[in-house]
Tab-separated table of C-alpha atoms in Angstrom:
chain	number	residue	atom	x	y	z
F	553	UNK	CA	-10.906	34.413	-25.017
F	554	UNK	CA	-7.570	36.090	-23.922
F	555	UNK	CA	-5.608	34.669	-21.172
F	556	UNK	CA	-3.077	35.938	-18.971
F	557	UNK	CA	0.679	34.946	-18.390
F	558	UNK	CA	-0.127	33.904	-15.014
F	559	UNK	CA	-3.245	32.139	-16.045
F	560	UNK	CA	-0.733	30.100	-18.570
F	561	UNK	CA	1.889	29.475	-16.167
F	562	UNK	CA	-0.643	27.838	-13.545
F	563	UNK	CA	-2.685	25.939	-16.382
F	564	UNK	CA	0.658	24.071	-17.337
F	565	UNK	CA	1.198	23.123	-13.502
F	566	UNK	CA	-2.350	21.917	-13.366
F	567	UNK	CA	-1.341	19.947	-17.244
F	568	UNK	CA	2.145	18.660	-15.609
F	569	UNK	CA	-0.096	17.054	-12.509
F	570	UNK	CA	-2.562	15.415	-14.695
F	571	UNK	CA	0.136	13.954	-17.267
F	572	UNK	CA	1.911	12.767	-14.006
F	573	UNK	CA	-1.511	10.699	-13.001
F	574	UNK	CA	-1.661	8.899	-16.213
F	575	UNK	CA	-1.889	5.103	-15.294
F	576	UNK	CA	-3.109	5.742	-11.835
F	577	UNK	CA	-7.031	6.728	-12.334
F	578	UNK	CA	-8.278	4.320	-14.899
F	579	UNK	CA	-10.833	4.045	-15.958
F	580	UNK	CA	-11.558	7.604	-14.748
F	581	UNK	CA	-9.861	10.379	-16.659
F	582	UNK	CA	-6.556	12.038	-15.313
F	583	UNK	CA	-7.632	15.751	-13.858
F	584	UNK	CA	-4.975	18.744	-12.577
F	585	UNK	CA	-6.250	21.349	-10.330
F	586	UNK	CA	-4.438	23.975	-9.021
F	587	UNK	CA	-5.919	26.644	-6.704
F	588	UNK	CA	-4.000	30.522	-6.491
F	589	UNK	CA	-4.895	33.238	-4.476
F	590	UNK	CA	-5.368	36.826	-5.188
F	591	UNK	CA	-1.437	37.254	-4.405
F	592	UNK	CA	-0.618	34.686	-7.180
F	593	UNK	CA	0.498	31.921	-4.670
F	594	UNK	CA	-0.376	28.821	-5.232
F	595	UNK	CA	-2.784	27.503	-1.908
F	596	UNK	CA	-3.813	23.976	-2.891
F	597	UNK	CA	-3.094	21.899	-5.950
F	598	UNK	CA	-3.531	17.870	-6.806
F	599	UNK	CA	-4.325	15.231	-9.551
F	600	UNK	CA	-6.774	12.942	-9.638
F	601	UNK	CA	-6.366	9.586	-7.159
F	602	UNK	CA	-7.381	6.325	-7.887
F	603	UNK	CA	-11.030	5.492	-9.200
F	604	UNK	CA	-13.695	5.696	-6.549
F	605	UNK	CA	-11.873	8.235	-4.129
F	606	UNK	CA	-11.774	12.249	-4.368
F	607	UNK	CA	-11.448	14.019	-7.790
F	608	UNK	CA	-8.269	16.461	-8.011
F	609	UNK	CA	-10.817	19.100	-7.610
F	610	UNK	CA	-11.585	18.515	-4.060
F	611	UNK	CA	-8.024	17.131	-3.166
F	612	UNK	CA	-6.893	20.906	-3.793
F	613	UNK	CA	-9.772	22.126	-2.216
F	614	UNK	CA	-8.683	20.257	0.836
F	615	UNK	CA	-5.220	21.220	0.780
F	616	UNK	CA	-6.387	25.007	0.663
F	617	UNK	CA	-8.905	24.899	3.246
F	618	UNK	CA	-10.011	28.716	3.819
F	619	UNK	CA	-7.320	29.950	1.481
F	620	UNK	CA	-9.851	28.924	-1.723
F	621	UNK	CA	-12.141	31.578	-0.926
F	622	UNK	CA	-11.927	33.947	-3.501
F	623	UNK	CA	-9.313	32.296	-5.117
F	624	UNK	CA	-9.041	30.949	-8.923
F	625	UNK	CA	-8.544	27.848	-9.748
F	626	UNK	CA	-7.150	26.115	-12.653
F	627	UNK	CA	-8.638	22.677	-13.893
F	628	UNK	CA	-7.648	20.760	-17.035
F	629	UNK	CA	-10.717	19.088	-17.435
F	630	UNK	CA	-14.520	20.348	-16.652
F	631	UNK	CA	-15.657	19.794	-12.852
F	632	UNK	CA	-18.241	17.303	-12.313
F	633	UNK	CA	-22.481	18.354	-11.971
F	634	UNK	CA	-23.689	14.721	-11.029
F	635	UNK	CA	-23.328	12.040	-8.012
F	636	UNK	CA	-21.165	9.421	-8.925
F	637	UNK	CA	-18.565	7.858	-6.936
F	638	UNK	CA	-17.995	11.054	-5.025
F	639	UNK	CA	-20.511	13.535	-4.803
F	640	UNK	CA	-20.450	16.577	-7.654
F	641	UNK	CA	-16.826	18.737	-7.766
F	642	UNK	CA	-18.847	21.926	-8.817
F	643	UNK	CA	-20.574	22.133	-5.450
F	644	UNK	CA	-17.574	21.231	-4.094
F	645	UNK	CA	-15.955	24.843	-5.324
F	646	UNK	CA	-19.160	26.873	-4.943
F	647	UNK	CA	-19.404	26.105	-1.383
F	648	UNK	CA	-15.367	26.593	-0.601
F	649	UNK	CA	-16.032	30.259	-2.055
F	650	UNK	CA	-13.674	30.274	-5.325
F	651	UNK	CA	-14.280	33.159	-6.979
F	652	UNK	CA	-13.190	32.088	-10.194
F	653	UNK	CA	-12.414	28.733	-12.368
F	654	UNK	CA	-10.561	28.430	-15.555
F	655	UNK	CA	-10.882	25.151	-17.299
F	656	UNK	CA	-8.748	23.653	-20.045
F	657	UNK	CA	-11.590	21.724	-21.865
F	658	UNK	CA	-15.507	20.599	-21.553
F	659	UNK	CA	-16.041	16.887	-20.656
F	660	UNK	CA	-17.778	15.147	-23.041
F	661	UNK	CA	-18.863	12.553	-20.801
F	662	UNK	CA	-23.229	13.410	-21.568
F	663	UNK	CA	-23.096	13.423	-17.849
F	664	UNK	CA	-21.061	16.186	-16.976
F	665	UNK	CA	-20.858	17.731	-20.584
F	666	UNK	CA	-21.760	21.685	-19.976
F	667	UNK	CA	-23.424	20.510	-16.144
F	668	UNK	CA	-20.465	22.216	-14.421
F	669	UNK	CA	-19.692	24.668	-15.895
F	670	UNK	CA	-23.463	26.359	-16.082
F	671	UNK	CA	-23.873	24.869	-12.339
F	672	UNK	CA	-20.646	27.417	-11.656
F	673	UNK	CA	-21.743	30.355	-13.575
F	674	UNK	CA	-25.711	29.889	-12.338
F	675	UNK	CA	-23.940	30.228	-8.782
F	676	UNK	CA	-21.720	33.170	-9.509
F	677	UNK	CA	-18.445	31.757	-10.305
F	678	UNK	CA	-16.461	33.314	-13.192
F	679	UNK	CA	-15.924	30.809	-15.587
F	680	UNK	CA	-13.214	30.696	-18.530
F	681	UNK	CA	-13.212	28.052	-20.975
F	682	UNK	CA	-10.378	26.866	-23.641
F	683	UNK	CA	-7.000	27.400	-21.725
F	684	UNK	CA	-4.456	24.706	-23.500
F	685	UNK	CA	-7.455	22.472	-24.589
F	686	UNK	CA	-5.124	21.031	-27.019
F	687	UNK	CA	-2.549	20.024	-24.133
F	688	UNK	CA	-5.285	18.926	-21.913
F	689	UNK	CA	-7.075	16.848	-24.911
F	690	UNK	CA	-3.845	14.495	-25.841
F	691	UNK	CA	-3.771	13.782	-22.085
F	692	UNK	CA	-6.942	11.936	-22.031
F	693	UNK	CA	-6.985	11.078	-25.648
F	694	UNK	CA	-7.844	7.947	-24.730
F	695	UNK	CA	-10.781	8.532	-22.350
F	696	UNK	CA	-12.378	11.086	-24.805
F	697	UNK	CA	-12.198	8.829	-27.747
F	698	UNK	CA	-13.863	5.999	-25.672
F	699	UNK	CA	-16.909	8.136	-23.836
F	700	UNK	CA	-17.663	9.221	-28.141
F	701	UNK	CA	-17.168	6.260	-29.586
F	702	UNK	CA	-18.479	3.723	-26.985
F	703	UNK	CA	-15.053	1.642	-27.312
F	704	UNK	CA	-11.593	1.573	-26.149
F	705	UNK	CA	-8.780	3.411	-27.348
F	706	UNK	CA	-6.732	1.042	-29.060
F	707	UNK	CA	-3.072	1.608	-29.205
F	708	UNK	CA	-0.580	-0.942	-31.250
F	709	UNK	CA	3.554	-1.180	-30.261
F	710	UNK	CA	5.909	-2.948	-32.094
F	711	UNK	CA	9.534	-3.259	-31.696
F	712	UNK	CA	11.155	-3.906	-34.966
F	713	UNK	CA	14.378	-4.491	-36.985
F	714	UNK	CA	15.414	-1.944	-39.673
F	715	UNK	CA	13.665	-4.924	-42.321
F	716	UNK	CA	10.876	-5.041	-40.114
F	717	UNK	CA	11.361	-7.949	-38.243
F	718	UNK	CA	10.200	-8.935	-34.605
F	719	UNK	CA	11.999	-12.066	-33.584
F	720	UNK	CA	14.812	-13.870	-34.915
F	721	UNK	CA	15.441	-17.445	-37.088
F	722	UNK	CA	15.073	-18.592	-33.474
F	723	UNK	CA	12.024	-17.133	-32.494
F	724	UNK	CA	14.117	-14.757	-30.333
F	725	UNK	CA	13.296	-11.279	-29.503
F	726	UNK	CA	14.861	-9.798	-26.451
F	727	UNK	CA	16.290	-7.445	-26.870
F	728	UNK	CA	15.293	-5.675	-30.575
F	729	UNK	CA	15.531	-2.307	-29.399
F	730	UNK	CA	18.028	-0.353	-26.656
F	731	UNK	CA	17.231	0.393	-23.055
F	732	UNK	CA	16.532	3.490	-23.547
F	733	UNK	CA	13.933	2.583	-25.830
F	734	UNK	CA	12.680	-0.071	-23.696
F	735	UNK	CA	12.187	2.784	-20.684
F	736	UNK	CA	9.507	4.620	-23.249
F	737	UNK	CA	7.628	1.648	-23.849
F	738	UNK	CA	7.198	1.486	-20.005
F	739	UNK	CA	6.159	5.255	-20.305
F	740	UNK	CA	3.730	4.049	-23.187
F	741	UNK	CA	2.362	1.333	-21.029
F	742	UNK	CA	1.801	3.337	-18.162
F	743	UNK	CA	-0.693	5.444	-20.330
F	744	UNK	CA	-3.042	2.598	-21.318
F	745	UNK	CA	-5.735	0.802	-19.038
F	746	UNK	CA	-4.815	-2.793	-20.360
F	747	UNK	CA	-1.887	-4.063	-22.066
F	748	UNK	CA	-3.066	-6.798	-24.232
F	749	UNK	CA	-0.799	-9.679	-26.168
F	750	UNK	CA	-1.270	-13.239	-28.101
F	751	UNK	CA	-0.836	-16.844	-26.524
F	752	UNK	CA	2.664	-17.083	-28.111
F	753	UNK	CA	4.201	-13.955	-26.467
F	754	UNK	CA	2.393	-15.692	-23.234
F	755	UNK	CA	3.962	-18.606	-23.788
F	756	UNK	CA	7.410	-17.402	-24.605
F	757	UNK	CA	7.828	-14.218	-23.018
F	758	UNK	CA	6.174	-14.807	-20.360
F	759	UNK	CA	5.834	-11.332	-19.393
F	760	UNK	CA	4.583	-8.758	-15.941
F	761	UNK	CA	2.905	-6.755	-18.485
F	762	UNK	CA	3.274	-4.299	-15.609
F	763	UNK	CA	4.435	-0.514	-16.524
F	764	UNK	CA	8.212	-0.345	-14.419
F	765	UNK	CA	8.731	3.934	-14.210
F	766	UNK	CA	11.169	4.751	-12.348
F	767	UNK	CA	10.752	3.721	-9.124
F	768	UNK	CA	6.987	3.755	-9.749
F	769	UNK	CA	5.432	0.338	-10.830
F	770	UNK	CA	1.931	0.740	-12.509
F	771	UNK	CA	-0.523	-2.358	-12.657
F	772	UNK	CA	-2.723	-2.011	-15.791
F	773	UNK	CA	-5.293	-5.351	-16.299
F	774	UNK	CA	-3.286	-7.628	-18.312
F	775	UNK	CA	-4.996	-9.469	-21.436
F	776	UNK	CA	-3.836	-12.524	-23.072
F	777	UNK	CA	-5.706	-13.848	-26.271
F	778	UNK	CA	-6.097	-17.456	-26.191
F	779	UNK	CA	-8.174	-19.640	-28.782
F	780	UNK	CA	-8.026	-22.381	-25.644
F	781	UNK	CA	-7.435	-22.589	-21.771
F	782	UNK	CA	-4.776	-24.966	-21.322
F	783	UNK	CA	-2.204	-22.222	-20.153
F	784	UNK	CA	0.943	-23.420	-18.013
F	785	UNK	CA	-0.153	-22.639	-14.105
F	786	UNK	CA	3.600	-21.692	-13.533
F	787	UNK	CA	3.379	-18.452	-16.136
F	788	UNK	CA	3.713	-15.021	-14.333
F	789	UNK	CA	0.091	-13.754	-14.627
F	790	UNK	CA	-1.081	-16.421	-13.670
F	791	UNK	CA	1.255	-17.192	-10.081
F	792	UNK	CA	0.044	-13.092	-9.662
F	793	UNK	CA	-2.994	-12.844	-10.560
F	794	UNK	CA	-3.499	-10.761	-7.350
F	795	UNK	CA	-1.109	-7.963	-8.978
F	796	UNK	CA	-3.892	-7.000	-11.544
F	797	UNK	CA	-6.825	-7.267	-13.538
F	798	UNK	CA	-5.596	-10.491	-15.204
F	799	UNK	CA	-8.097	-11.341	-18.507
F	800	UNK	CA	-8.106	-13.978	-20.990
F	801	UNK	CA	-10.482	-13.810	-23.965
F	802	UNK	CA	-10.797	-17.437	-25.097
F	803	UNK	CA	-13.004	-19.833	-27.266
F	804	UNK	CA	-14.901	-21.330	-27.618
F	805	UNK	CA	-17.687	-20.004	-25.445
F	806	UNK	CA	-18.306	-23.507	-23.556
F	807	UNK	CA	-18.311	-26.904	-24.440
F	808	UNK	CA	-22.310	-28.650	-24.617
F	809	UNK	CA	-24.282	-28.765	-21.669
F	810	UNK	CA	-20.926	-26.651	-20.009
F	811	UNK	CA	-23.096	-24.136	-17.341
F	812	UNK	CA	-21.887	-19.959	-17.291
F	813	UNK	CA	-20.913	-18.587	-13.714
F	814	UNK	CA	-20.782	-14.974	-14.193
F	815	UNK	CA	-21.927	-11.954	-16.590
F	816	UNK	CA	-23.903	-12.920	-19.985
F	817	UNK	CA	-23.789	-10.172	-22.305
F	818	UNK	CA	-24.734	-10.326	-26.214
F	819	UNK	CA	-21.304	-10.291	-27.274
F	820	UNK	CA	-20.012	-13.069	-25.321
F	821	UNK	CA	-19.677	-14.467	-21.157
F	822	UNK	CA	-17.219	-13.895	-18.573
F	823	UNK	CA	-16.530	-16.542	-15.745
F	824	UNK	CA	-14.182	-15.392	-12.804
F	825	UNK	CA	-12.324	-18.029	-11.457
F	826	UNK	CA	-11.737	-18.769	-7.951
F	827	UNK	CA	-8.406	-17.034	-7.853
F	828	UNK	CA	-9.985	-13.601	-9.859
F	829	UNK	CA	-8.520	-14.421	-13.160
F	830	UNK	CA	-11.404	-13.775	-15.585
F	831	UNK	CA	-12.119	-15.790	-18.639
F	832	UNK	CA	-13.738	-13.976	-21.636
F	833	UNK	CA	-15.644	-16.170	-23.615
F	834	UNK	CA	-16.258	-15.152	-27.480
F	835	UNK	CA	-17.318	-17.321	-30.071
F	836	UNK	CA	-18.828	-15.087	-32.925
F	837	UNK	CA	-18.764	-16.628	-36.766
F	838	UNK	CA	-15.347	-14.449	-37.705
F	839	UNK	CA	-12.283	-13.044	-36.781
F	840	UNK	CA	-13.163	-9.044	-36.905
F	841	UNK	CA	-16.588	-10.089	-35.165
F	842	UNK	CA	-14.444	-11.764	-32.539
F	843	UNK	CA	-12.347	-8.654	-32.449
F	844	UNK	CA	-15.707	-5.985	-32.010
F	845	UNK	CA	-17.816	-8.692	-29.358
F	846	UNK	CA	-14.166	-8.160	-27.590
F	847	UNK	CA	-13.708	-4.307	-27.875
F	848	UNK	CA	-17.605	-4.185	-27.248
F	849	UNK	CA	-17.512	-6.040	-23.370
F	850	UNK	CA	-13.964	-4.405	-22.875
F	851	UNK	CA	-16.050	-0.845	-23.042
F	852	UNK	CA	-18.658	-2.138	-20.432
F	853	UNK	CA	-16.221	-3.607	-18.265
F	854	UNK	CA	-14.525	-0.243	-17.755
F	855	UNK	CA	-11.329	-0.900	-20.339
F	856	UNK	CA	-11.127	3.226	-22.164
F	857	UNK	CA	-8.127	2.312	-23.508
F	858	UNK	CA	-5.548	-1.208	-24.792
F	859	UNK	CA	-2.497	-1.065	-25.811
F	860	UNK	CA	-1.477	-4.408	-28.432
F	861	UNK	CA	2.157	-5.121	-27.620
F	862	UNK	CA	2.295	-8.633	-29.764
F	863	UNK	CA	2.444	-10.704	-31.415
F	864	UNK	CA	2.118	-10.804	-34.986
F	865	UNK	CA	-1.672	-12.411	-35.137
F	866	UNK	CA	-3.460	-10.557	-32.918
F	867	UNK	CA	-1.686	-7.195	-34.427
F	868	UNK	CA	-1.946	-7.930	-37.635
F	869	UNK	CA	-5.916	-8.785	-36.738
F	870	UNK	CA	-6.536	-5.482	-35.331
F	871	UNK	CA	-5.291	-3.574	-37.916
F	872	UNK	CA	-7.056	-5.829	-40.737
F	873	UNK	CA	-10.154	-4.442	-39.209
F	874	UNK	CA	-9.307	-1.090	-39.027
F	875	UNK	CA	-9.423	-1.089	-34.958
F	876	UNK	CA	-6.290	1.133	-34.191
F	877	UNK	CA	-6.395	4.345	-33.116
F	878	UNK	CA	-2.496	4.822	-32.470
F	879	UNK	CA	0.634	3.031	-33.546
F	880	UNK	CA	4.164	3.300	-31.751
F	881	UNK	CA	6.618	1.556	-33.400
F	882	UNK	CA	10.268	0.859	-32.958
F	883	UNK	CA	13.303	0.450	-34.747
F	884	UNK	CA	16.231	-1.290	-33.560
F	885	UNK	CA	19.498	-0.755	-35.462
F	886	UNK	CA	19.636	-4.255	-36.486
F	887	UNK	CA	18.878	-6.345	-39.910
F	888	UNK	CA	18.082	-10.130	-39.521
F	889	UNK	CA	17.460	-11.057	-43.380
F	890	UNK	CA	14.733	-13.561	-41.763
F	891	UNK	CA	12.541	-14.333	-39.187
F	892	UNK	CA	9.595	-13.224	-37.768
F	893	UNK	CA	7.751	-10.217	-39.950
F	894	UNK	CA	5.660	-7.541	-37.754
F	895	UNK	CA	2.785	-6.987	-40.020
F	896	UNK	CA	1.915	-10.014	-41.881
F	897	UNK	CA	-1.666	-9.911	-43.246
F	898	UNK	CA	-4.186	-12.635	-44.522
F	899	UNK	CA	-4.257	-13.140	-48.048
F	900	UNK	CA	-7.959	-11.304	-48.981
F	901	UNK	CA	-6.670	-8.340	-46.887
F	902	UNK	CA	-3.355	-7.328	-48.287
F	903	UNK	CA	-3.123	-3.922	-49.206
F	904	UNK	CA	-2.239	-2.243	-52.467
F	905	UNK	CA	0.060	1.130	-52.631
F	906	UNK	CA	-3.055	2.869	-53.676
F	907	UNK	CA	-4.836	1.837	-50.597
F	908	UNK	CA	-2.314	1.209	-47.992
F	909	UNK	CA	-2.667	2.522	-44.092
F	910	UNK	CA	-0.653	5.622	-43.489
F	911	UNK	CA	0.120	7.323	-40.545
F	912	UNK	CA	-0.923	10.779	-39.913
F	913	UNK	CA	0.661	13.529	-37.437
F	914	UNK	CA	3.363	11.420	-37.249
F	915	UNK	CA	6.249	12.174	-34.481
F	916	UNK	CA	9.638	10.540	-34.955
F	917	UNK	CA	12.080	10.235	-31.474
F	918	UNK	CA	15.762	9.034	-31.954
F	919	UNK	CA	16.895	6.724	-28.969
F	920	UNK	CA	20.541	6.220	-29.815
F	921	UNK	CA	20.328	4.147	-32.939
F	922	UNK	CA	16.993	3.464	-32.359
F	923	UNK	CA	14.030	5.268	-33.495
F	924	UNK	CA	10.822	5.279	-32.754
F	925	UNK	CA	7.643	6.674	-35.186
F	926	UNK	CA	4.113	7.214	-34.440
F	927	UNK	CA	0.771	8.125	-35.152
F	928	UNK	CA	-3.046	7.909	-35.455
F	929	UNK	CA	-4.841	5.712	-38.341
């Protein structure tokens, strides 16, 4: 299907709104819409809000008004059929009159998946399909992955020396990398629904595990893995628990005769405590069971996509069990000789050259005399 200039230039103003709602609309995907009239002006246009309000559809149906009759408009992701949270986008545009809709890609979601888009076309509506599907797809890479696979989108970021370390003889690891390095991790952050990390960066670090852009703060739920619940009171997530999903995944699931409050599930409980932290209980017979019972609740607790930022265990663990999807790592422009490795691997699961991970579509960005590479396993 052949596209216009003009159809290009407002598709990449619809992309440029949905990339700018990353980290806003979890767990719902982020959606550009951009309505033009018949004098190539653009009448309404908006991203997606926050999950349970109006989908960027109708925001830039509501910013035209009258002006979307007969107009196009340009959508990076297929318009809603069903009743959800909001009632169906497609009706939404049939009844404001627009006379034609071209769409970047098809949701896969089996809920929408096609619904729209024949709901559209049954009513009259000129429908094009395909415009920048690539762009559109790496956007919500995350949420596409997860509504196919039935998992979250896992995403693993390490900040390294050039001999691959991550802290110091001390134990020390602020800072590896440069600022500006440091400002794209908050970019990365922003992209992910949950920003997950061990006990021992907990402990140490004792990090916001918020995403700081600009002067835009984004809250993703924060999840610490702890084999036990004695956690300091006066840690950050804990004094604001209020900021954010806080979650800690802990074992084992009780002690005898120890009653649940909360959700059961087959892969493990959750108990919220009184001040909304929530405590995921797992106890399964090994560590990449552990790893699936936690990727398995995370999915049906709304989580489409985690991003590992340390430490050494728990990425090490995800990657001996093959549950990456993306890594980002950094380079600082520094050699320690010792320390703390990145990667280190139990003994059965060491890899051989033949059989090693590797990378693929990898990307390499310079940040001074830091670097960064990444890619998908």
């Amino acid at each position: 299907m052949s596209f216009s200039d003009q159809d290009k230039l407002f598709m990449r103003r619809a992309l440029s709104l949905a990339e700018n709602a990353k980290g806003a609309t979890f767990p719902n995907p982020a959606v550009g819409a951009v309505i033009v009239n018949k004098y190539g002006k653009i009448v309404g246009e908006a991203a997606t809000g926050a999950c349970g309000g109006p989908h960027a559809e109708k925001r830039a149906l509501k910013k035209a008004g009258a002006a979307a009759r007969d107009a196009v408009m340009y959508v990076t992701l297929e318009p809603c059929a069903h009743f959800g949270r909001t009632p169906p986008c497609a009706d939404e545009i049939i009844n404001a009159g627009i006379g034609k809709v071209v769409v970047s890609l098809k949701d896969p979601n089996p809920l929408v998946s096609g619904k729209g888009l024949r709901r559209l076309k049954s009513r009259g509506v000129n429908v094009s399909t395909g415009l920048f599907a690539r762009e559109a797809a790496l956007i919500n890479e995350d949420f596409l992955w997860a509504i196919a696979n039935k998992r979250p989108w896992v995403s693993l970021k390490l900040a390294m020396t050039l001999d691959g370390r991550i802290a110091d003889c001390q134990n020390r690891s602020k800072w590896i990398t440069s600022e500006a390095a440091r400002i794209e991790t908050q970019e990365i952050r922003r992209r992910h629904g949950a920003i997950a990390v061990g006990k021992n960066t907990f402990l140490h670090d004792d990090p916001k595990l918020t995403a700081r852009c600009g002067k835009k703060t984004y809250y993703p739920a924060r999840i610490v893995f702890s084999s036990k619940l004695n956690t300091p009171a006066d840690k950050y997530l804990l004094t604001r628990a209020d900021e954010a999903r806080t979650i800690f995944v802990v074992s084992p699931v009780r002690r005898k005769g120890e009653k649940t409050r909360g959700l059961e599930s087959p892969y493990g409980s959750i108990i919220k405590s009184n001040d909304g932290i929530e405590y995921w209980h797992i106890n399964k017979t090994s560590a990449a069971e552990n790893i699936n019972a936690f990727l398995n609740m995370a999915y049906t607790e709304g989580l489409n996509s985690i991003l590992i930022e340390g430490g050494q265990q728990l990425a090490s663990g995800f990657l001996e069990c093959d549950l990456v999807n993306k890594a980002y790592l950094f380079y600082g422009n520094k050699i320690f000789g010792g320390g703390k490795d990145g990667i280190m691997f139990s003994r059965e699961r060491k890899r051989t050259l033949a059989d090693s991970f590797r990378l693929k579509d990898v990307t390499h960005r310079s940040f001074g005399d830091d670097f960064m590479i990444s890619g998908y396993f």
